[in-house]
Amino acid sequence: MNALAERLTSLETAPPKRLAAGLAAAFFISTLVIWIAAGSGLVAAAYAGGVIVLGLALTALSRTAKPVALTEASLPDWTVTAAAIENSRRAIAITDRANRLVCANTTYSEWFENLESPTEIGFSGVSGEAVTLASRQAWREGKGEAPKLAHDGSGRLYSLDLRRVGRGEDYLVWTFTENAPERSYDGMAERLSGQFGRMMSRAGLEFALVNPEGIIIGHTPGLAERSTGAYDAEIKGKEFVQLLRSDEQDRIYFAREGQQGSPQTLVNIPLEQRNSRGAVAAEAPFLMLLIDSSVGIGSNWDSQAESAFRQLESLLLLLPLGLALTDRDGRFLFANQAFLRAVDREEKGLPAYPSDLVVREDKAAIADSVRRFAKGGTAGGDMAVRLAGDKEEPVSIGLAHVRGLGDAAVLLSITDSSEEKRLRRQVAQATKMQAVGQLAGGVAHDFNNVLTAIIGYCDLMLLRHTPGDSDYDDIQQIKANSNRAASLTRQLLAFSRQQTLRPVVLQVPDVVSEVSQLLKRLLGPSIEFTVRHDRELGPVRADPQQLEQVIINLAVNARDAMQSHAAKLGQDAVGRLTLATRRLTARDVRKMGIDIMPADDYTALIVQDTGGGIPEAVLNKIFEPFFTTKEQGKGTGLGLSTVYGIVKQSNGFIFADIVPGKDGAPAGARFTVYLPVYRGEMPAALRSNEEARERASEWSGGASILLVEDEDMVRAVAERALTRSGFTVTAARDGEEGLGFVTAGKGPFDLVVSDVVMPAMDGPAMARAIRQVMPEIPILFMSGYAEEQLRNQIDIDNMFFIPKPFSVQQIGAKVAEVLNAQSVSA
């Protein structure tokens, strides 16, 4: 660091000897030239005298003027700055306008192992972009930040704070802080060596902070005096066990005092939470407590000892590890806040016995263990139990026998794993949703083939029957139920994120406005409907029809919940539904602390009701398909699952939570949809469906079509539909047969209509092989999967798509539209 500062401050000024010599030579030569040119020595002498007078005047003027030349004293002394910014817990660097490193502290060079600019020390990808954006923000606004940066070399996480400084605001101060998780023992060594430690020592309680290797890293002053005889002795770095000795009866004494001293009670307190297997983290230190047996902890304590014990109790209350004490009969005496939180008793408080915390099957086991440890003979152990409030997941409770603490006989420890359980449930829920989505998508795809055949044959039969025929109404009924089944499959595909979306760039309030009138009719006059919009909402990219479906499904779900809640309470007024939009910046998202949501700008859609809320037991299941809390026959269980699928397929997020009421009871439910703000170029307006139909109707027919479909029913319906539309159709049972028709010269074909998923050779593989023979031929794929998903997987030019199930009229119109587009482009 000193080398860098010295390099930046060592500016030397060259002596003016060369400059003086050059001026003298120029003066002599110019005088000689004037003498020769004028032919007169008098003129040359006058010129020389004038130059000398001018030079003397300038010299006198420069001596009285303030010097403006840069000297070493006028330059910044970066060595002073480097000393001022030394910090062992933060890496600090200073750069100039050219992004050059001008100063940095020692921590900066140690953490990043070089003296390069902060933009070149190993942050790439998302972290590199965050560093660049933060520096631009700092130059523009005076300060910037990047809260989560991953270093490529070390893999460590850092947060960055930038400030623009300097008289001309020409420098940036970069402050890197390591995002290390807060540890329970941070600051413990300082507390033990301070006032608290001295109070403990006077009360006969000695503490030592010991690392996993058994080396002392912090201690009370009295421990040093009992171990070495000197109150201010330094025993850090020594092995803790070397300070103690034990006799034949396993009584513990200080090694310096021997058996002439008083016995000590040793209590080992782990200071870090246990991992998922119940073991303490390997790098976490331990707090060793030595209690002098001459100090009778109990009713005979003097006021100073009682004060010290209260200090000890306050220390245990601050520890993140759940700790509790019981007497010899197994009754609770004390528990810290972490213990109450871990057993979900923060509001209810401690019960009488530990067995009251667990399920019935584990009551006898924990009661027996507490009694056994109270008798002594066993140093410590762990046992797995299931808490009464969470019967599904077992927890590990540690038990240890203690002596010298008055009535206390057993120390119980438990880890507050509520956050770990929440994350585990989220992962399990996401995995289950993905598995169910894949299953639902597969079922819907196969079912679409069946529905395509049913709907197609209904259309063909309706062409031969007119209204009034005995069979006409029956055929219409079959078709209507088939379309209803097709709607269910679309909902399944929406949940599995495999439906076809037509995303456009839009404003959410515009969609809300379009659907508001329909919502008022759906909700009825007994529900108050309110709409509120935030300002400066960013545009989003979504399918407007599917976004309308999201709003309708959430509103209908809220209506049913409010009606059911009002019926239970016997009220006439049903409730209130609020639909709001909100603008969220990346800073707002970071404050929310939702790990699965990237820190970006979002437009939020909020649907809130007063229907009594969602029970906690079912809150994690509401987005599952076919899950419903309604009565049998009153719901399919696909409403919220459809919403979930549409939002996720639109790259958004949806969360449900409970809105608390005035008395703390749930007042209603709130669903919040977050859609990322669109940052790309605004696309051109899409062609309307009416225009597409008009363009398709201009095609006069007469084209040759290669139809490839492995499902016999679908192939037969499609062949008859296209033949009726005036096309010449050649049908193939699979991709290999379709390719064989092309290579055998059975065409020429104007269009290939093919399924995507087929045995042996699938549709995309066949299309690529056909393009080698006929490079310009268009391909129309038929599939029940999402068009966007297929386009991402199939990289083929001049490709079109029609979703299954389709009617006879739809496939004919789509083929005509594709052929007409080819003729126009040609």
PDB file of N, CA and C in Angstrom, residues 133 137 140-141 145 506-508 534-541 582-592 594 597-605 650-653 672-680:
ATOM      1  N   LEU A 133     -23.113  -0.441 -12.657  1.00  0.00           N
ATOM      2  CA  LEU A 133     -24.289   0.409 -12.447  1.00  0.00           C
ATOM      3  C   LEU A 133     -24.149   1.253 -11.184  1.00  0.00           C
ATOM      4  N   GLN A 137     -24.114   5.305 -10.957  1.00  0.00           N
ATOM      5  CA  GLN A 137     -25.054   5.992 -10.081  1.00  0.00           C
ATOM      6  C   GLN A 137     -24.323   6.943  -9.130  1.00  0.00           C
ATOM      7  N   ARG A 140     -23.251  10.004 -10.884  1.00  0.00           N
ATOM      8  CA  ARG A 140     -24.405  10.821 -11.261  1.00  0.00           C
ATOM      9  C   ARG A 140     -25.102  11.442 -10.049  1.00  0.00           C
ATOM     10  N   GLU A 141     -25.303  10.664  -8.991  1.00  0.00           N
ATOM     11  CA  GLU A 141     -26.120  11.104  -7.862  1.00  0.00           C
ATOM     12  C   GLU A 141     -25.323  11.373  -6.592  1.00  0.00           C
ATOM     13  N   GLU A 145     -24.857   1.943  -4.490  1.00  0.00           N
ATOM     14  CA  GLU A 145     -24.704   0.741  -3.675  1.00  0.00           C
ATOM     15  C   GLU A 145     -24.978  -0.488  -4.516  1.00  0.00           C
ATOM     16  N   LEU A 506     -47.828  -4.222 -22.606  1.00  0.00           N
ATOM     17  CA  LEU A 506     -49.072  -3.566 -22.215  1.00  0.00           C
ATOM     18  C   LEU A 506     -48.911  -2.897 -20.850  1.00  0.00           C
ATOM     19  N   GLN A 507     -49.909  -2.111 -20.504  1.00  0.00           N
ATOM     20  CA  GLN A 507     -50.016  -1.510 -19.183  1.00  0.00           C
ATOM     21  C   GLN A 507     -51.090  -2.260 -18.401  1.00  0.00           C
ATOM     22  N   VAL A 508     -50.771  -2.672 -17.178  1.00  0.00           N
ATOM     23  CA  VAL A 508     -51.704  -3.458 -16.376  1.00  0.00           C
ATOM     24  C   VAL A 508     -53.021  -2.713 -16.134  1.00  0.00           C
ATOM     25  N   ASP A 534     -51.412   2.919  -8.973  1.00  0.00           N
ATOM     26  CA  ASP A 534     -50.225   3.695  -8.622  1.00  0.00           C
ATOM     27  C   ASP A 534     -49.803   4.534  -9.828  1.00  0.00           C
ATOM     28  N   ARG A 535     -48.902   5.473  -9.603  1.00  0.00           N
ATOM     29  CA  ARG A 535     -48.406   6.309 -10.681  1.00  0.00           C
ATOM     30  C   ARG A 535     -47.133   5.740 -11.269  1.00  0.00           C
ATOM     31  N   GLU A 536     -46.866   6.138 -12.521  1.00  0.00           N
ATOM     32  CA  GLU A 536     -45.616   5.800 -13.220  1.00  0.00           C
ATOM     33  C   GLU A 536     -45.361   4.301 -13.218  1.00  0.00           C
ATOM     34  N   LEU A 537     -46.391   3.533 -13.543  1.00  0.00           N
ATOM     35  CA  LEU A 537     -46.233   2.081 -13.650  1.00  0.00           C
ATOM     36  C   LEU A 537     -45.474   1.741 -14.922  1.00  0.00           C
ATOM     37  N   GLY A 538     -44.563   0.784 -14.816  1.00  0.00           N
ATOM     38  CA  GLY A 538     -43.817   0.364 -15.986  1.00  0.00           C
ATOM     39  C   GLY A 538     -44.608  -0.618 -16.827  1.00  0.00           C
ATOM     40  N   PRO A 539     -44.345  -0.672 -18.135  1.00  0.00           N
ATOM     41  CA  PRO A 539     -45.036  -1.644 -18.991  1.00  0.00           C
ATOM     42  C   PRO A 539     -44.551  -3.058 -18.710  1.00  0.00           C
ATOM     43  N   VAL A 540     -45.403  -4.044 -18.962  1.00  0.00           N
ATOM     44  CA  VAL A 540     -45.051  -5.447 -18.789  1.00  0.00           C
ATOM     45  C   VAL A 540     -45.327  -6.189 -20.089  1.00  0.00           C
ATOM     46  N   ARG A 541     -44.722  -7.352 -20.218  1.00  0.00           N
ATOM     47  CA  ARG A 541     -44.937  -8.174 -21.409  1.00  0.00           C
ATOM     48  C   ARG A 541     -45.720  -9.410 -20.988  1.00  0.00           C
ATOM     49  N   ARG A 582     -49.336  -1.393  -8.225  1.00  0.00           N
ATOM     50  CA  ARG A 582     -48.289  -0.729  -7.458  1.00  0.00           C
ATOM     51  C   ARG A 582     -46.971  -0.809  -8.210  1.00  0.00           C
ATOM     52  N   ARG A 583     -46.181   0.228  -8.079  1.00  0.00           N
ATOM     53  CA  ARG A 583     -44.858   0.286  -8.717  1.00  0.00           C
ATOM     54  C   ARG A 583     -43.799  -0.084  -7.692  1.00  0.00           C
ATOM     55  N   LEU A 584     -42.922  -1.029  -8.045  1.00  0.00           N
ATOM     56  CA  LEU A 584     -41.844  -1.454  -7.158  1.00  0.00           C
ATOM     57  C   LEU A 584     -40.513  -1.303  -7.871  1.00  0.00           C
ATOM     58  N   THR A 585     -39.553  -0.683  -7.197  1.00  0.00           N
ATOM     59  CA  THR A 585     -38.207  -0.563  -7.735  1.00  0.00           C
ATOM     60  C   THR A 585     -37.343  -1.710  -7.222  1.00  0.00           C
ATOM     61  N   ALA A 586     -36.155  -1.829  -7.778  1.00  0.00           N
ATOM     62  CA  ALA A 586     -35.228  -2.871  -7.326  1.00  0.00           C
ATOM     63  C   ALA A 586     -34.876  -2.690  -5.858  1.00  0.00           C
ATOM     64  N   ARG A 587     -34.798  -1.443  -5.390  1.00  0.00           N
ATOM     65  CA  ARG A 587     -34.514  -1.182  -3.987  1.00  0.00           C
ATOM     66  C   ARG A 587     -35.643  -1.710  -3.097  1.00  0.00           C
ATOM     67  N   ASP A 588     -36.894  -1.526  -3.554  1.00  0.00           N
ATOM     68  CA  ASP A 588     -38.040  -2.044  -2.791  1.00  0.00           C
ATOM     69  C   ASP A 588     -37.993  -3.566  -2.692  1.00  0.00           C
ATOM     70  N   VAL A 589     -37.604  -4.222  -3.786  1.00  0.00           N
ATOM     71  CA  VAL A 589     -37.548  -5.691  -3.793  1.00  0.00           C
ATOM     72  C   VAL A 589     -36.480  -6.187  -2.832  1.00  0.00           C
ATOM     73  N   ARG A 590     -35.342  -5.500  -2.784  1.00  0.00           N
ATOM     74  CA  ARG A 590     -34.283  -5.914  -1.860  1.00  0.00           C
ATOM     75  C   ARG A 590     -34.742  -5.776  -0.418  1.00  0.00           C
ATOM     76  N   LYS A 591     -35.508  -4.726  -0.117  1.00  0.00           N
ATOM     77  CA  LYS A 591     -36.010  -4.548   1.241  1.00  0.00           C
ATOM     78  C   LYS A 591     -37.006  -5.634   1.616  1.00  0.00           C
ATOM     79  N   MET A 592     -37.742  -6.169   0.641  1.00  0.00           N
ATOM     80  CA  MET A 592     -38.713  -7.227   0.924  1.00  0.00           C
ATOM     81  C   MET A 592     -38.032  -8.516   1.367  1.00  0.00           C
ATOM     82  N   ILE A 594     -37.168 -11.226  -0.392  1.00  0.00           N
ATOM     83  CA  ILE A 594     -37.641 -12.464  -1.021  1.00  0.00           C
ATOM     84  C   ILE A 594     -36.524 -12.983  -1.919  1.00  0.00           C
ATOM     85  N   MET A 597     -36.976 -13.814  -5.773  1.00  0.00           N
ATOM     86  CA  MET A 597     -37.283 -12.725  -6.698  1.00  0.00           C
ATOM     87  C   MET A 597     -36.019 -11.919  -6.976  1.00  0.00           C
ATOM     88  N   PRO A 598     -35.585 -11.860  -8.244  1.00  0.00           N
ATOM     89  CA  PRO A 598     -34.422 -11.023  -8.556  1.00  0.00           C
ATOM     90  C   PRO A 598     -34.722  -9.555  -8.262  1.00  0.00           C
ATOM     91  N   ALA A 599     -33.697  -8.825  -7.857  1.00  0.00           N
ATOM     92  CA  ALA A 599     -33.855  -7.400  -7.567  1.00  0.00           C
ATOM     93  C   ALA A 599     -33.992  -6.641  -8.881  1.00  0.00           C
ATOM     94  N   ASP A 600     -35.215  -6.319  -9.236  1.00  0.00           N
ATOM     95  CA  ASP A 600     -35.506  -5.655 -10.497  1.00  0.00           C
ATOM     96  C   ASP A 600     -36.747  -4.796 -10.288  1.00  0.00           C
ATOM     97  N   ASP A 601     -37.113  -4.023 -11.317  1.00  0.00           N
ATOM     98  CA  ASP A 601     -38.332  -3.227 -11.251  1.00  0.00           C
ATOM     99  C   ASP A 601     -39.533  -4.099 -11.621  1.00  0.00           C
ATOM    100  N   TYR A 602     -40.625  -3.943 -10.867  1.00  0.00           N
ATOM    101  CA  TYR A 602     -41.824  -4.750 -11.094  1.00  0.00           C
ATOM    102  C   TYR A 602     -43.063  -3.856 -11.082  1.00  0.00           C
ATOM    103  N   THR A 603     -44.098  -4.328 -11.772  1.00  0.00           N
ATOM    104  CA  THR A 603     -45.444  -3.785 -11.628  1.00  0.00           C
ATOM    105  C   THR A 603     -46.268  -4.837 -10.909  1.00  0.00           C
ATOM    106  N   ALA A 604     -46.822  -4.475  -9.771  1.00  0.00           N
ATOM    107  CA  ALA A 604     -47.545  -5.429  -8.928  1.00  0.00           C
ATOM    108  C   ALA A 604     -49.051  -5.252  -9.116  1.00  0.00           C
ATOM    109  N   LEU A 605     -49.753  -6.377  -9.164  1.00  0.00           N
ATOM    110  CA  LEU A 605     -51.210  -6.410  -9.199  1.00  0.00           C
ATOM    111  C   LEU A 605     -51.684  -7.060  -7.899  1.00  0.00           C
ATOM    112  N   SER A 650     -45.308 -16.154 -17.528  1.00  0.00           N
ATOM    113  CA  SER A 650     -45.054 -14.760 -17.914  1.00  0.00           C
ATOM    114  C   SER A 650     -43.845 -14.192 -17.183  1.00  0.00           C
ATOM    115  N   ASN A 651     -43.024 -15.072 -16.575  1.00  0.00           N
ATOM    116  CA  ASN A 651     -41.808 -14.677 -15.840  1.00  0.00           C
ATOM    117  C   ASN A 651     -42.123 -13.832 -14.607  1.00  0.00           C
ATOM    118  N   GLY A 652     -43.312 -14.038 -14.043  1.00  0.00           N
ATOM    119  CA  GLY A 652     -43.703 -13.289 -12.861  1.00  0.00           C
ATOM    120  C   GLY A 652     -43.703 -14.147 -11.611  1.00  0.00           C
ATOM    121  N   PHE A 653     -44.186 -13.558 -10.523  1.00  0.00           N
ATOM    122  CA  PHE A 653     -44.255 -14.241  -9.233  1.00  0.00           C
ATOM    123  C   PHE A 653     -45.604 -13.925  -8.603  1.00  0.00           C
ATOM    124  N   THR A 672     -50.796 -11.207  -4.425  1.00  0.00           N
ATOM    125  CA  THR A 672     -49.967 -10.186  -5.067  1.00  0.00           C
ATOM    126  C   THR A 672     -49.218 -10.830  -6.227  1.00  0.00           C
ATOM    127  N   VAL A 673     -49.426 -10.272  -7.420  1.00  0.00           N
ATOM    128  CA  VAL A 673     -48.763 -10.747  -8.643  1.00  0.00           C
ATOM    129  C   VAL A 673     -47.697  -9.729  -9.019  1.00  0.00           C
ATOM    130  N   TYR A 674     -46.449 -10.187  -9.175  1.00  0.00           N
ATOM    131  CA  TYR A 674     -45.340  -9.311  -9.559  1.00  0.00           C
ATOM    132  C   TYR A 674     -44.931  -9.653 -10.995  1.00  0.00           C
ATOM    133  N   LEU A 675     -45.048  -8.675 -11.889  1.00  0.00           N
ATOM    134  CA  LEU A 675     -44.640  -8.851 -13.283  1.00  0.00           C
ATOM    135  C   LEU A 675     -43.461  -7.929 -13.561  1.00  0.00           C
ATOM    136  N   PRO A 676     -42.363  -8.463 -14.128  1.00  0.00           N
ATOM    137  CA  PRO A 676     -41.187  -7.617 -14.371  1.00  0.00           C
ATOM    138  C   PRO A 676     -41.479  -6.536 -15.403  1.00  0.00           C
ATOM    139  N   VAL A 677     -40.921  -5.362 -15.178  1.00  0.00           N
ATOM    140  CA  VAL A 677     -41.094  -4.246 -16.111  1.00  0.00           C
ATOM    141  C   VAL A 677     -40.321  -4.546 -17.389  1.00  0.00           C
ATOM    142  N   TYR A 678     -40.969  -4.313 -18.528  1.00  0.00           N
ATOM    143  CA  TYR A 678     -40.353  -4.602 -19.827  1.00  0.00           C
ATOM    144  C   TYR A 678     -39.399  -3.473 -20.196  1.00  0.00           C
ATOM    145  N   ARG A 679     -38.149  -3.825 -20.540  1.00  0.00           N
ATOM    146  CA  ARG A 679     -37.118  -2.835 -20.843  1.00  0.00           C
ATOM    147  C   ARG A 679     -36.726  -2.815 -22.313  1.00  0.00           C
ATOM    148  N   GLY A 680     -37.255  -3.722 -23.127  1.00  0.00           N
ATOM    149  CA  GLY A 680     -36.854  -3.787 -24.532  1.00  0.00           C
ATOM    150  C   GLY A 680     -37.556  -2.738 -25.374  1.00  0.00           C
TER     151      GLY A 680
END
